Each structure stands twice: as C-alpha cells, then as structure tokens.
Tab-separated table of C-alpha atoms and ligand atoms in Angstrom:
chain	number	residue	atom	x	y	z
A	1	MET	CA	-143.937	147.488	-52.284
A	2	ASP	CA	-146.952	149.402	-51.010
A	3	PHE	CA	-147.569	152.233	-53.431
A	4	SER	CA	-150.714	153.709	-51.954
A	5	PHE	CA	-150.702	157.292	-50.761
A	6	GLY	CA	-150.564	157.624	-46.983
A	7	ALA	CA	-151.547	160.430	-44.626
A	8	GLU	CA	-148.133	162.040	-45.002
A	9	ASP	CA	-148.546	162.093	-48.784
A	10	GLU	CA	-151.973	163.679	-48.518
A	11	GLU	CA	-150.552	166.319	-46.203
A	12	LEU	CA	-147.803	166.975	-48.732
A	13	ARG	CA	-150.444	167.192	-51.462
A	14	GLY	CA	-152.197	169.986	-49.608
A	15	HIS	CA	-148.914	171.779	-49.030
A	16	ALA	CA	-147.762	171.384	-52.645
A	17	ARG	CA	-151.084	172.603	-54.019
A	18	ALA	CA	-151.082	175.611	-51.683
A	19	TRP	CA	-147.475	176.506	-52.531
A	20	LEU	CA	-148.088	176.236	-56.270
A	21	SER	CA	-151.308	178.258	-56.090
A	22	GLU	CA	-149.608	180.972	-54.051
A	23	HIS	CA	-146.638	181.184	-56.392
A	24	LEU	CA	-148.244	180.776	-59.808
A	25	VAL	CA	-149.218	184.428	-59.821
A	26	GLY	CA	-147.970	187.599	-61.491
A	27	PRO	CA	-145.608	186.798	-64.374
A	28	TYR	CA	-145.737	183.086	-63.588
A	29	ALA	CA	-149.486	182.989	-64.157
A	30	GLN	CA	-148.711	183.893	-67.800
A	31	ALA	CA	-146.388	180.902	-68.010
A	32	VAL	CA	-149.023	178.351	-66.990
A	33	GLY	CA	-149.117	175.568	-69.579
A	34	LEU	CA	-145.999	176.822	-71.376
A	35	GLY	CA	-142.879	174.802	-72.192
A	36	GLY	CA	-142.144	171.090	-72.271
A	37	PRO	CA	-140.963	168.917	-75.161
A	38	GLY	CA	-141.868	170.506	-78.479
A	39	SER	CA	-142.660	173.809	-76.785
A	40	GLU	CA	-139.369	174.734	-75.160
A	41	HIS	CA	-139.323	178.060	-77.002
A	42	GLU	CA	-142.341	179.259	-75.011
A	43	GLY	CA	-141.643	181.724	-72.208
A	44	ALA	CA	-137.979	180.757	-71.862
A	45	GLU	CA	-137.125	183.772	-69.683
A	46	VAL	CA	-140.037	183.529	-67.299
A	47	ARG	CA	-139.583	179.769	-66.988
A	48	ARG	CA	-135.971	180.326	-66.026
A	49	ALA	CA	-137.137	182.682	-63.260
A	50	TRP	CA	-139.732	180.068	-62.261
A	51	GLU	CA	-136.930	177.514	-61.890
A	52	ARG	CA	-135.307	179.811	-59.316
A	53	GLU	CA	-138.661	180.190	-57.573
A	54	LEU	CA	-138.899	176.392	-57.319
A	55	GLY	CA	-135.345	176.387	-55.960
A	56	ARG	CA	-136.234	178.915	-53.254
A	57	GLY	CA	-139.132	176.655	-52.314
A	58	GLY	CA	-136.742	173.698	-51.987
A	59	TRP	CA	-138.646	171.710	-54.635
A	60	ILE	CA	-135.646	170.853	-56.832
A	61	GLY	CA	-133.758	167.648	-56.063
A	62	GLN	CA	-136.563	165.767	-54.297
A	63	GLY	CA	-135.281	162.394	-55.488
A	64	TRP	CA	-131.582	162.909	-54.814
A	65	GLU	CA	-129.839	160.376	-52.641
A	66	ALA	CA	-128.455	163.177	-50.475
A	67	ASP	CA	-129.721	166.407	-48.995
A	68	GLY	CA	-128.188	169.489	-47.519
A	69	TRP	CA	-127.925	171.277	-50.859
A	70	GLY	CA	-131.101	173.280	-50.505
A	71	ASN	CA	-133.200	170.341	-51.734
A	72	ARG	CA	-136.053	168.743	-49.858
A	73	ARG	CA	-135.965	164.944	-50.142
A	74	LEU	CA	-139.259	163.194	-50.716
A	75	SER	CA	-140.297	159.547	-50.773
A	76	LEU	CA	-141.229	158.018	-54.147
A	77	THR	CA	-144.909	158.524	-53.453
A	78	GLY	CA	-144.175	162.078	-52.318
A	79	GLN	CA	-142.457	162.807	-55.642
A	80	VAL	CA	-145.447	161.433	-57.521
A	81	VAL	CA	-147.817	163.561	-55.426
A	82	TRP	CA	-145.777	166.671	-56.258
A	83	ALA	CA	-145.766	165.782	-59.964
A	84	GLU	CA	-149.523	165.218	-59.954
A	85	GLU	CA	-150.179	168.597	-58.376
A	86	TYR	CA	-147.674	170.253	-60.704
A	87	ALA	CA	-149.429	168.757	-63.743
A	88	ALA	CA	-152.920	169.491	-62.408
A	89	LEU	CA	-152.111	173.207	-62.138
A	90	ARG	CA	-150.281	173.135	-65.483
A	91	ALA	CA	-147.238	174.715	-63.882
A	92	PRO	CA	-144.570	175.816	-66.396
A	93	GLY	CA	-142.430	173.174	-68.156
A	94	ARG	CA	-139.157	172.733	-66.287
A	95	VAL	CA	-135.940	174.117	-67.742
A	96	GLY	CA	-133.598	172.556	-65.190
A	97	HIS	CA	-134.472	168.887	-65.578
A	98	ILE	CA	-131.167	167.833	-67.179
A	99	GLY	CA	-129.150	169.145	-64.235
A	100	GLU	CA	-131.635	167.966	-61.644
A	101	ASN	CA	-132.382	164.480	-62.974
A	102	LEU	CA	-129.212	163.521	-64.826
A	103	LEU	CA	-126.155	165.408	-63.645
A	104	ALA	CA	-126.915	165.849	-59.933
A	105	PRO	CA	-127.496	162.126	-59.173
A	106	THR	CA	-124.332	161.368	-61.168
A	107	LEU	CA	-122.323	163.845	-59.086
A	108	ILE	CA	-123.756	162.342	-55.920
A	109	ALA	CA	-122.646	158.882	-57.076
A	110	HIS	CA	-119.318	159.717	-58.713
A	111	GLY	CA	-118.319	163.300	-57.900
A	112	SER	CA	-115.874	164.412	-55.227
A	113	PRO	CA	-117.214	166.255	-52.162
A	114	GLU	CA	-115.739	169.449	-53.654
A	115	GLN	CA	-117.576	168.903	-56.953
A	116	GLN	CA	-120.811	168.219	-55.107
A	117	GLY	CA	-120.324	171.357	-53.028
A	118	ARG	CA	-119.585	173.428	-56.122
A	119	PHE	CA	-122.384	172.243	-58.428
A	120	LEU	CA	-125.324	170.830	-56.451
A	121	PRO	CA	-126.347	174.144	-54.836
A	122	GLY	CA	-126.500	175.819	-58.271
A	123	ILE	CA	-128.821	173.083	-59.542
A	124	ALA	CA	-130.961	173.005	-56.388
A	125	SER	CA	-131.407	176.781	-56.499
A	126	GLY	CA	-132.327	176.749	-60.199
A	127	GLU	CA	-129.470	179.168	-60.907
A	128	GLU	CA	-127.356	176.956	-63.158
A	129	LEU	CA	-128.782	175.055	-66.109
A	130	TRP	CA	-127.076	172.102	-67.777
A	131	CYS	CA	-127.021	170.324	-71.107
A	132	GLN	CA	-125.812	166.863	-72.132
A	133	GLY	CA	-122.883	166.656	-74.551
A	134	TYR	CA	-122.805	163.006	-75.571
A	135	SER	CA	-123.931	162.608	-79.218
A	136	GLU	CA	-121.668	163.519	-82.115
A	137	PRO	CA	-122.250	163.420	-85.866
A	138	ASP	CA	-120.651	159.942	-85.983
A	139	ALA	CA	-121.466	158.796	-82.481
A	140	GLY	CA	-125.148	158.469	-81.638
A	141	SER	CA	-126.420	154.950	-81.093
A	142	ASP	CA	-122.818	153.871	-81.104
A	143	LEU	CA	-121.693	156.337	-78.491
A	144	ALA	CA	-118.280	154.737	-78.062
A	145	GLY	CA	-117.343	156.263	-81.426
A	146	ILE	CA	-116.775	159.640	-79.739
A	147	ARG	CA	-114.062	161.762	-81.300
A	148	THR	CA	-114.221	164.982	-79.302
A	149	ALA	CA	-110.817	165.147	-77.637
A	150	ALA	CA	-109.573	166.811	-74.481
A	151	VAL	CA	-105.908	167.458	-73.858
A	152	ARG	CA	-104.460	168.366	-70.513
A	153	ASP	CA	-102.517	171.629	-70.556
A	154	PRO	CA	-99.360	171.106	-68.460
A	155	ALA	CA	-99.302	174.832	-67.651
A	156	ASP	CA	-102.486	174.829	-65.539
A	157	GLY	CA	-103.423	171.129	-65.385
A	158	LEU	CA	-106.811	171.841	-67.007
A	159	TYR	CA	-108.239	170.041	-70.024
A	160	ARG	CA	-108.866	171.867	-73.311
A	161	VAL	CA	-111.766	170.360	-75.255
A	162	THR	CA	-111.976	170.354	-79.042
A	163	GLY	CA	-114.651	168.709	-81.165
A	164	GLN	CA	-118.324	168.778	-82.096
A	165	LYS	CA	-121.441	167.629	-80.295
A	166	ILE	CA	-124.866	167.453	-81.906
A	167	TRP	CA	-128.557	167.267	-80.919
A	168	THR	CA	-127.610	168.965	-77.642
A	169	SER	CA	-130.979	169.800	-76.084
A	170	LEU	CA	-131.312	173.249	-74.525
A	171	ALA	CA	-127.613	174.074	-75.029
A	172	HIS	CA	-128.684	177.588	-76.038
A	173	ASP	CA	-130.009	178.204	-72.506
A	174	ALA	CA	-127.455	176.168	-70.572
A	175	ASP	CA	-124.706	177.549	-68.353
A	176	TRP	CA	-122.793	174.264	-68.296
A	177	CYS	CA	-122.421	171.128	-70.359
A	178	PHE	CA	-121.299	167.681	-69.257
A	179	VAL	CA	-119.147	166.410	-72.075
A	180	LEU	CA	-117.929	162.924	-72.858
A	181	ALA	CA	-114.524	163.314	-74.529
A	182	ARG	CA	-111.461	161.262	-75.375
A	183	THR	CA	-108.642	162.138	-72.979
A	184	GLU	CA	-106.296	159.308	-73.890
A	185	PRO	CA	-104.909	159.937	-77.367
A	186	GLY	CA	-105.124	156.824	-79.521
A	187	SER	CA	-107.613	155.089	-77.218
A	188	ARG	CA	-110.491	153.205	-78.810
A	189	ARG	CA	-114.179	152.683	-78.149
A	190	HIS	CA	-115.220	153.102	-74.523
A	191	ARG	CA	-111.668	153.204	-73.138
A	192	GLY	CA	-109.829	156.469	-72.585
A	193	LEU	CA	-112.939	158.661	-72.305
A	194	SER	CA	-113.512	161.156	-69.502
A	195	PHE	CA	-116.622	162.870	-68.180
A	196	LEU	CA	-115.875	166.604	-68.183
A	197	LEU	CA	-117.753	169.657	-66.967
A	198	VAL	CA	-117.481	172.586	-69.355
A	199	ARG	CA	-118.770	176.117	-68.885
A	200	MET	CA	-120.763	177.300	-71.898
A	201	ASP	CA	-119.868	180.958	-71.557
A	202	GLN	CA	-116.461	180.792	-73.268
A	203	PRO	CA	-116.652	183.151	-76.249
A	204	GLY	CA	-114.631	181.920	-79.196
A	205	ARG	CA	-114.173	178.523	-77.568
A	206	VAL	CA	-117.765	177.336	-77.311
A	207	GLU	CA	-120.211	177.997	-80.121
A	208	VAL	CA	-123.868	176.929	-80.101
A	209	ARG	CA	-125.688	176.666	-83.427
A	210	PRO	CA	-129.413	175.939	-83.242
A	211	ILE	CA	-130.827	173.102	-85.346
A	212	ARG	CA	-134.257	173.853	-86.650
A	213	GLN	CA	-136.708	170.981	-86.193
A	214	MET	CA	-139.650	170.133	-88.404
A	215	SER	CA	-141.938	171.628	-85.770
A	216	GLY	CA	-140.297	174.940	-86.669
A	217	THR	CA	-138.750	175.444	-83.260
A	218	SER	CA	-135.211	174.811	-82.211
A	219	GLU	CA	-134.763	172.841	-79.029
A	220	PHE	CA	-131.493	171.166	-79.799
A	221	ASN	CA	-128.220	172.403	-81.219
A	222	GLU	CA	-124.822	171.711	-82.620
A	223	VAL	CA	-122.128	172.650	-80.103
A	224	PHE	CA	-118.572	173.323	-81.254
A	225	PHE	CA	-115.689	173.300	-78.788
A	226	ASP	CA	-112.415	174.865	-79.825
A	227	GLY	CA	-109.965	174.630	-76.954
A	228	ALA	CA	-112.735	175.121	-74.367
A	229	VAL	CA	-111.551	174.822	-70.771
A	230	ALA	CA	-113.041	171.938	-68.781
A	231	ALA	CA	-113.424	172.901	-65.148
A	232	GLU	CA	-113.645	169.377	-63.737
A	233	VAL	CA	-113.364	165.660	-64.485
A	234	VAL	CA	-116.034	163.557	-62.749
A	235	GLY	CA	-114.903	160.079	-61.710
A	236	ALA	CA	-111.513	158.755	-62.605
A	237	GLU	CA	-109.719	160.144	-65.622
A	238	GLY	CA	-110.198	157.724	-68.536
A	239	ASP	CA	-113.195	156.122	-66.816
A	240	GLY	CA	-115.816	158.424	-68.318
A	241	TRP	CA	-117.729	155.547	-69.903
A	242	THR	CA	-118.637	154.175	-66.483
A	243	VAL	CA	-119.900	157.580	-65.387
A	244	ALA	CA	-121.727	158.185	-68.675
A	245	MET	CA	-123.547	154.832	-68.573
A	246	SER	CA	-124.507	155.313	-64.948
A	247	LEU	CA	-126.086	158.629	-65.955
A	248	LEU	CA	-128.091	156.990	-68.755
A	249	ALA	CA	-129.480	154.494	-66.235
A	250	LEU	CA	-131.014	157.416	-64.345
A	251	GLU	CA	-133.463	158.080	-67.136
A	252	ARG	CA	-135.738	155.467	-65.607
A	253	GLY	CA	-137.141	155.390	-62.098
A	254	VAL	CA	-139.719	157.753	-60.764
A	255	SER	CA	-139.408	160.019	-63.810
A	256	THR	CA	-141.281	157.344	-65.814
A	257	LEU	CA	-144.286	157.710	-63.544
A	258	VAL	CA	-144.073	161.476	-63.664
A	259	GLN	CA	-143.887	161.328	-67.445
A	260	GLN	CA	-147.061	159.221	-67.487
A	261	ILE	CA	-148.923	161.950	-65.632
A	262	GLY	CA	-148.211	164.208	-68.613
A	263	PHE	CA	-149.183	161.437	-71.048
A	264	ALA	CA	-152.511	160.958	-69.274
A	265	ALA	CA	-153.298	164.667	-69.612
A	266	GLU	CA	-152.502	164.548	-73.339
A	267	LEU	CA	-154.665	161.468	-73.819
A	268	GLU	CA	-157.534	163.213	-72.018
A	269	ARG	CA	-157.280	166.043	-74.528
A	270	VAL	CA	-157.402	163.655	-77.469
A	271	LEU	CA	-160.354	161.783	-75.936
A	272	ALA	CA	-162.221	165.057	-75.464
A	273	SER	CA	-161.494	165.973	-79.066
A	274	TYR	CA	-162.890	162.604	-80.217
A	275	ALA	CA	-165.968	163.010	-78.012
A	276	ALA	CA	-166.668	166.386	-79.639
A	277	ARG	CA	-166.225	164.856	-83.090
A	278	ALA	CA	-168.533	161.942	-82.269
A	279	ALA	CA	-171.138	164.329	-80.840
A	280	SER	CA	-171.264	166.087	-84.187
A	281	GLY	CA	-172.063	162.762	-85.866
A	282	ALA	CA	-168.579	162.057	-87.225
A	283	GLY	CA	-167.616	159.195	-84.914
A	284	ASP	CA	-165.372	156.454	-86.280
A	285	PRO	CA	-165.450	152.985	-84.664
A	286	ALA	CA	-161.887	152.171	-85.748
A	287	LEU	CA	-160.516	155.343	-84.177
A	288	ARG	CA	-162.591	154.741	-81.081
A	289	GLU	CA	-161.102	151.305	-80.671
A	290	ARG	CA	-157.565	152.634	-81.031
A	291	LEU	CA	-158.257	155.246	-78.364
A	292	VAL	CA	-159.469	152.574	-75.961
A	293	ARG	CA	-156.377	150.506	-76.669
A	294	GLN	CA	-154.230	153.586	-76.051
A	295	TRP	CA	-155.900	154.082	-72.662
A	296	ALA	CA	-155.423	150.430	-71.701
A	297	GLU	CA	-151.760	150.516	-72.678
A	298	LEU	CA	-151.169	153.565	-70.504
A	299	ARG	CA	-152.653	151.688	-67.544
A	300	THR	CA	-150.342	148.763	-68.288
A	301	MET	CA	-147.330	151.071	-68.446
A	302	ARG	CA	-148.303	152.534	-65.093
A	303	TRP	CA	-148.476	149.104	-63.455
A	304	ASN	CA	-145.186	148.220	-65.071
A	305	ALA	CA	-143.529	151.387	-63.747
A	306	LEU	CA	-144.880	150.745	-60.256
A	307	ARG	CA	-143.566	147.196	-60.361
A	308	THR	CA	-140.113	148.377	-61.506
A	309	LEU	CA	-140.013	151.053	-58.834
A	310	GLY	CA	-141.082	148.541	-56.227
A	311	ALA	CA	-138.144	146.354	-57.196
A	312	ALA	CA	-135.675	149.236	-57.215
A	313	ASP	CA	-133.343	149.561	-54.292
A	314	GLY	CA	-131.571	152.778	-55.151
A	315	PRO	CA	-129.608	153.899	-58.159
A	316	SER	CA	-128.218	151.053	-60.220
A	317	GLY	CA	-124.546	150.369	-60.552
A	318	ALA	CA	-122.512	151.631	-63.423
A	319	GLY	CA	-122.021	149.730	-66.617
A	320	GLY	CA	-118.775	149.449	-68.471
A	321	SER	CA	-119.684	146.879	-71.009
A	322	GLY	CA	-118.867	149.060	-73.970
A	323	GLY	CA	-122.385	148.475	-75.215
A	324	PRO	CA	-124.511	150.876	-77.213
A	325	ARG	CA	-126.526	153.792	-75.894
A	326	GLY	CA	-129.475	152.714	-73.844
A	327	ALA	CA	-127.610	149.880	-72.199
A	328	GLY	CA	-128.495	151.882	-69.116
A	329	GLY	CA	-125.845	150.670	-66.744
A	330	ALA	CA	-126.427	147.047	-67.554
A	331	GLY	CA	-123.726	144.796	-66.275
A	332	GLY	CA	-124.374	145.161	-62.567
A	333	PRO	CA	-125.491	142.287	-60.380
A	334	ARG	CA	-129.003	142.130	-61.733
A	335	ASP	CA	-130.785	139.342	-63.491
A	336	ALA	CA	-131.449	139.284	-67.208
A	337	VAL	CA	-135.035	140.503	-66.955
A	338	ASP	CA	-133.893	143.442	-64.846
A	339	VAL	CA	-131.255	144.293	-67.457
A	340	GLY	CA	-133.995	144.357	-70.084
A	341	ALA	CA	-136.515	146.330	-68.028
A	342	PRO	CA	-135.371	149.843	-69.050
A	343	SER	CA	-135.327	148.799	-72.709
A	344	VAL	CA	-138.831	147.335	-72.470
A	345	ALA	CA	-140.052	150.513	-70.781
A	346	LYS	CA	-138.407	152.755	-73.410
A	347	LEU	CA	-139.884	150.712	-76.270
A	348	LEU	CA	-143.333	150.860	-74.713
A	349	TRP	CA	-143.472	154.548	-73.897
A	350	GLY	CA	-141.690	155.735	-77.036
A	351	GLY	CA	-144.059	153.855	-79.335
A	352	TRP	CA	-147.105	154.712	-77.231
A	353	HIS	CA	-146.395	158.425	-77.301
A	354	ARG	CA	-145.719	158.442	-81.028
A	355	ARG	CA	-149.023	156.671	-81.664
A	356	LEU	CA	-150.767	159.213	-79.452
A	357	GLY	CA	-149.378	161.988	-81.661
A	358	GLU	CA	-150.771	160.196	-84.705
A	359	LEU	CA	-154.154	159.714	-83.053
A	360	ALA	CA	-154.250	163.382	-82.029
A	361	VAL	CA	-154.148	164.526	-85.636
A	362	GLU	CA	-156.293	161.695	-87.021
A	363	VAL	CA	-159.071	162.521	-84.566
A	364	ARG	CA	-158.997	166.102	-85.816
A	365	GLY	CA	-159.180	164.928	-89.417
A	366	ALA	CA	-158.487	167.395	-92.217
A	367	ALA	CA	-158.561	170.301	-89.756
A	368	ALA	CA	-155.250	169.078	-88.332
A	369	THR	CA	-153.463	170.079	-91.501
A	370	ALA	CA	-154.654	173.671	-91.269
A	371	GLY	CA	-152.104	176.348	-90.525
A	372	PRO	CA	-148.796	177.438	-91.932
A	373	ALA	CA	-146.452	175.266	-93.966
A	374	LEU	CA	-144.296	173.136	-91.704
A	375	TRP	CA	-140.926	174.379	-92.742
A	376	ALA	CA	-139.912	177.169	-94.988
A	377	PRO	CA	-136.710	179.196	-94.990
A	378	GLY	CA	-137.193	182.573	-93.406
A	379	VAL	CA	-140.399	181.682	-91.581
A	380	PRO	CA	-140.030	182.692	-87.923
A	381	TYR	CA	-139.673	179.935	-85.340
A	382	GLU	CA	-142.851	180.560	-83.419
A	383	TYR	CA	-145.423	180.260	-86.122
A	384	GLY	CA	-148.329	178.977	-84.220
A	385	LEU	CA	-148.753	175.235	-84.576
A	386	ASP	CA	-151.422	174.136	-82.163
A	387	GLU	CA	-150.920	171.599	-79.359
A	388	GLU	CA	-152.033	168.579	-81.401
A	389	GLN	CA	-149.869	169.440	-84.390
A	390	ARG	CA	-146.873	169.893	-82.122
A	391	LEU	CA	-147.609	166.658	-80.304
A	392	PHE	CA	-147.671	164.816	-83.616
A	393	LEU	CA	-144.426	166.322	-84.881
A	394	PHE	CA	-142.429	166.152	-81.674
A	395	THR	CA	-143.388	162.590	-80.783
A	396	ARG	CA	-141.648	161.392	-83.952
A	397	ALA	CA	-138.471	161.875	-81.854
A	398	ASP	CA	-139.607	159.657	-78.985
A	399	THR	CA	-138.449	156.467	-80.650
A	400	ILE	CA	-134.999	157.959	-81.304
A	401	TYR	CA	-133.605	159.806	-78.300
A	402	GLY	CA	-132.495	158.044	-75.137
A	403	GLY	CA	-131.664	155.021	-77.344
A	404	SER	CA	-133.670	154.270	-80.506
A	405	ASP	CA	-136.161	151.413	-80.797
A	406	GLU	CA	-133.704	149.344	-82.845
A	407	ILE	CA	-131.038	149.734	-80.175
A	408	GLN	CA	-133.458	148.749	-77.402
A	409	ARG	CA	-134.418	145.637	-79.385
A	410	ASN	CA	-130.738	144.795	-79.860
A	411	ILE	CA	-130.199	145.018	-76.103
A	412	ILE	CA	-133.151	142.745	-75.405
A	413	ALA	CA	-132.111	140.310	-78.135
A	414	GLU	CA	-128.515	140.031	-77.027
A	415	ARG	CA	-128.620	140.489	-73.276
A	416	VAL	CA	-131.973	139.039	-72.309
A	417	LEU	CA	-132.792	136.488	-75.002
A	418	GLY	CA	-129.193	135.445	-75.631
A	419	LEU	CA	-129.597	135.722	-79.406
A	420	PRO	CA	-126.443	136.039	-81.496
A	421	LYS	CA	-125.264	139.549	-82.349
A	422	GLU	CA	-126.169	140.885	-85.762
A	423	PRO	CA	-123.241	141.263	-88.127
A	424	ARG	CA	-122.101	144.902	-88.070
B	501	FAD	C1	-135.313	165.297	-79.504
B	501	FAD	C2	-133.919	164.793	-79.292
B	501	FAD	C3	-133.149	165.301	-78.267
B	501	FAD	C4	-131.841	164.849	-78.083
B	501	FAD	N1	-131.083	165.404	-77.069
B	501	FAD	C5	-129.798	165.013	-76.908
B	501	FAD	C6	-128.969	165.628	-75.917
B	501	FAD	O1	-129.395	166.524	-75.183
B	501	FAD	N2	-127.687	165.236	-75.810
B	501	FAD	C7	-127.167	164.246	-76.586
B	501	FAD	O2	-126.000	163.900	-76.401
B	501	FAD	N3	-127.923	163.655	-77.553
B	501	FAD	C8	-129.218	164.017	-77.726
B	501	FAD	N4	-130.000	163.437	-78.714
B	501	FAD	C9	-129.375	162.454	-79.616
B	501	FAD	C10	-129.859	161.044	-79.438
B	501	FAD	O3	-129.326	160.449	-78.309
B	501	FAD	C11	-129.461	160.294	-80.729
B	501	FAD	O4	-130.257	160.830	-81.778
B	501	FAD	C12	-129.676	158.823	-80.628
B	501	FAD	O5	-128.773	158.251	-79.728
B	501	FAD	C13	-129.506	158.148	-82.026
B	501	FAD	O6	-128.288	158.501	-82.584
B	501	FAD	P1	-128.185	159.134	-84.065
B	501	FAD	O7	-129.169	160.241	-84.167
B	501	FAD	O8	-126.767	159.431	-84.326
B	501	FAD	O9	-128.683	158.002	-85.049
B	501	FAD	P2	-127.822	156.764	-85.579
B	501	FAD	O10	-127.116	156.145	-84.436
B	501	FAD	O11	-127.023	157.209	-86.748
B	501	FAD	O12	-128.971	155.794	-86.059
B	501	FAD	C14	-129.648	155.957	-87.319
B	501	FAD	C15	-130.631	154.812	-87.464
B	501	FAD	O13	-129.918	153.569	-87.492
B	501	FAD	C16	-130.390	152.698	-86.476
B	501	FAD	N5	-129.270	151.944	-85.914
B	501	FAD	C17	-128.092	152.445	-85.448
B	501	FAD	N6	-127.313	151.449	-85.009
B	501	FAD	C18	-128.009	150.287	-85.165
B	501	FAD	C19	-127.749	148.905	-84.887
B	501	FAD	N7	-126.593	148.528	-84.331
B	501	FAD	N8	-128.712	148.002	-85.172
B	501	FAD	C20	-129.891	148.369	-85.730
B	501	FAD	N9	-130.190	149.674	-86.032
B	501	FAD	C21	-129.272	150.601	-85.766
B	501	FAD	C22	-131.002	153.615	-85.423
B	501	FAD	O14	-131.989	152.948	-84.650
B	501	FAD	C23	-131.616	154.697	-86.290
B	501	FAD	O15	-132.868	154.287	-86.780
B	501	FAD	C24	-131.303	163.861	-78.929
B	501	FAD	C25	-132.090	163.343	-79.975
B	501	FAD	C26	-133.378	163.792	-80.161
B	501	FAD	C27	-134.167	163.227	-81.301
C-alpha cells in the first residue's frame, strides 16, 4: 500500500488547519491542550461544546464505512492528516471517541437501518455521548463471566437491565451506554448474551458512582442498573458476543496511528526535559540511551501500524470463539499472524507508553515527586499534578485496559504459537 501523502491530502491539510484555526477561538481557545487520558476532568463542559462544533464541521465519523449521517468520509491518509493537524494545534481532547470509534462502526456493521438512523446522527453531530458497559466486578479479562441480566417485559416488549458494570470510562458524562447483558436465563459463558443500548438518564434505575484513581481524578465509574429500560438490541438477540467481539476488533486500525501522533508529542516533551537537564550538567548516559531506544521503538511501531493498515481490507469479521477480552474478532478467515497482530500491537504500545511515563519522571529526578500527596481522603479531585506526573500515573493503566498484557500473551501463545492452554 502506498502511504505517502498526495496532493489531495495536502489540500485537506490546508483546509483542516484553516478550519481548526478559525474555530479554536473564544471559549475553545481556553480548552487548547485540555483533556485526554488522565486529564478528562479538564474543561468537560467546553469540550462537550467543542464536540458539537466538530460535528457541525462534519469532522466526526471520518473513518466510518458509510456516510450520509452528517459525517465526511476521509481516506486513511486523510484521517492521519486531520489527526496530525489536530495534534499540532493541541485541539481539545475528544469526549465523543467511544461513540465515534466503537459504537458507530458496530452499528454500521450490525445495526438495523432504523438503529443507524436513530443513533448515527447523534454521534456525528456530537450531541450524544456514549460509554462502554462491558466489564463487571467478576468479568474483566474473562468477559464471558458477565452476570448483568436483562429480562424482556411482556407488557411492552422492552428489556429491563439489572446488574453492575465497573471501570466504565466517562459514564458520568455519557447519554447512552452499550451494555453486554445476559438475556437467556441460565445461559453460560458467551452464549445467551445480548448487546443492548441503554439510556443513562433513568433516575432510580441507572446510578453512576465515580471511582477515584490514583491520579486523583475520576475518569471511570461503577454503573448500577436496577430495572433500567434498554431501548434497543443490536444484532440478533442472544448473539451479543459476536457484536461485542467485533467492537473490540475496532480498537485497532487507523486509531493506532493517530494514537502514535500523541505519543510522539509526549516523547518530544520528555526529550526536551532531558536536554534541559543535560544542559545544566546533570546528563545521565543510561537515561539518554533509554530515550534513544524509546524513540526507535516508536518508529518501529509506526512502520508496524502502516504495514497492518496496508494489509487491512475493511473492518474484520466478528469473532464468536468465546475467547477472552482482546481476542479482537479473531476467528475470521485470517491467517495466524493476522490473528496475533492486534495482540502484538497492544503489547508494544501498552508497554512503550508505560515506560515513557517512567522515563518522564526519571528525567525530572527528585523534582517529579514535588506537589501534593497522591491520594488523601477529602482532597479535591483537581489538585494540580503536572503533565509528567499524570503521564506516569495514568500510563500504569495502559497494560490493563483493552486486554491486559497477560491476556495478549495468552492469545499469542494459544492462537499463533499453538502452545497448550494454561491450566485455569
Ligand atoms: C483506564 C481504564 C479504563 C477502562 N474503561 C473501561 C470501559 O470503559 N468499559 C469497560 O467495560 N471496561 C473498562 N475497563 C476495564 C478493563 O477492560 C479491564 O480492567 C480489563 O479487561 C482487565 O479486567 P479486570 O480489571 O477485571 O482484571 P482481571 O481480569 O481480574 O485481571 C487481574 C490480573 O490477572 C491477570 N489475568 C486474568 N486472567 C488471566 C489469565 N487467564 N492468564 C494470565 N493472567 C490473567 C490479568 O492480566 C491481570 O493482571 C477499563 C480499565 C482501565 C484500567
């Protein structure tokens, strides 16, 4: 695949830069650089308005396999160009990415025309925000252990959902949640689950309790459903596992490249911090070597992502293997290396980003420990950790969410290398 930028991309670049410069004014100028993982508490209101601004500009849903919902479709290189310009101007961290990148492509693949017509415009306009209700206290890596149940009410034909979800990112800001729940009483593992769409604004039936993280902020939550009404079932009833796995597979693709644009900016900051330290006579050859290695690994990840994208021919098929989280739709007609590719990518970027967080504070030395105590009851959420401290703390999560390192290694061991399963 040719991944160089052509004349059309350069034209788009000019247009994207002009649009962003024209719109990042007034209240949005204050939101420049705010938000993103570890900083979701920053400027939540203004970033929500910014999401609608992006929607009016048609910038949401560039990578969808369908248009006509208010989204402008762009080529892969076009999406990268947009992301580069977005990062260069430090435009506000997106609040609608779960709906845009996870739910919408799933609806396009599995939803009915009515469901697409109902939900895609709200995502494309930035009006409706979504969260992901998969994990439960006893169902994380082993997602098939889900216990949240949904029972169809014969009176109105709608499902009533009861159970608990956990680690639900941005549930406190979301209008809707896609929930994986057991709709066949007595069913086991990945059978009998359905993929439901639940409105969050159901007082007394949906309760969101923030979980405070060690960074002091609260980006994920516990969500309790007590007879909450599910508006829709996506895909066939009882076939929610297929839909859920297909959604997990979407976490790769062009978003990996876009993510690397953010990583590169963070690495630049750490390099600049080291350069300042070295200039004051406190250079450290061991640290210097690790920084160089970090840079080289990012280049390798970029080439890897380009290669994977070049091999991609649209969204992958759904899984259904009953495997653990992170299986990413494995089971389709792809070869073993292809099955392992998302796991390799997750292992690489998760570990890389965590090491960058460590380097960020090591480069700063003792100064990185300055500031308030990390966690203390009663201390307000926004207590002023700086960017490097937040990077260090938040990147501890990178090797957990989206399928932990151990789970990715299990997938590679069992599905790619053909090693025997570990006793459970
Ligand atoms: C920042 C963040 C945001 C998140 N956002 C969401 C969200 O929006 N929605 C959502 O549904 N979930 C979300 N999650 C949850 C995430 O998907 C789970 O944390 C993850 O799947 C791991 O599950 P768990 O936490 O239950 O850990 P467990 O599954 O209990 O694992 C605990 C430890 O045991 C290891 N382990 C488990 N099984 C095996 C095995 N078979 N072999 C070897 N080792 C094993 C794991 O690797 C881990 O180290 C988020 C998590 C984080 C950290």
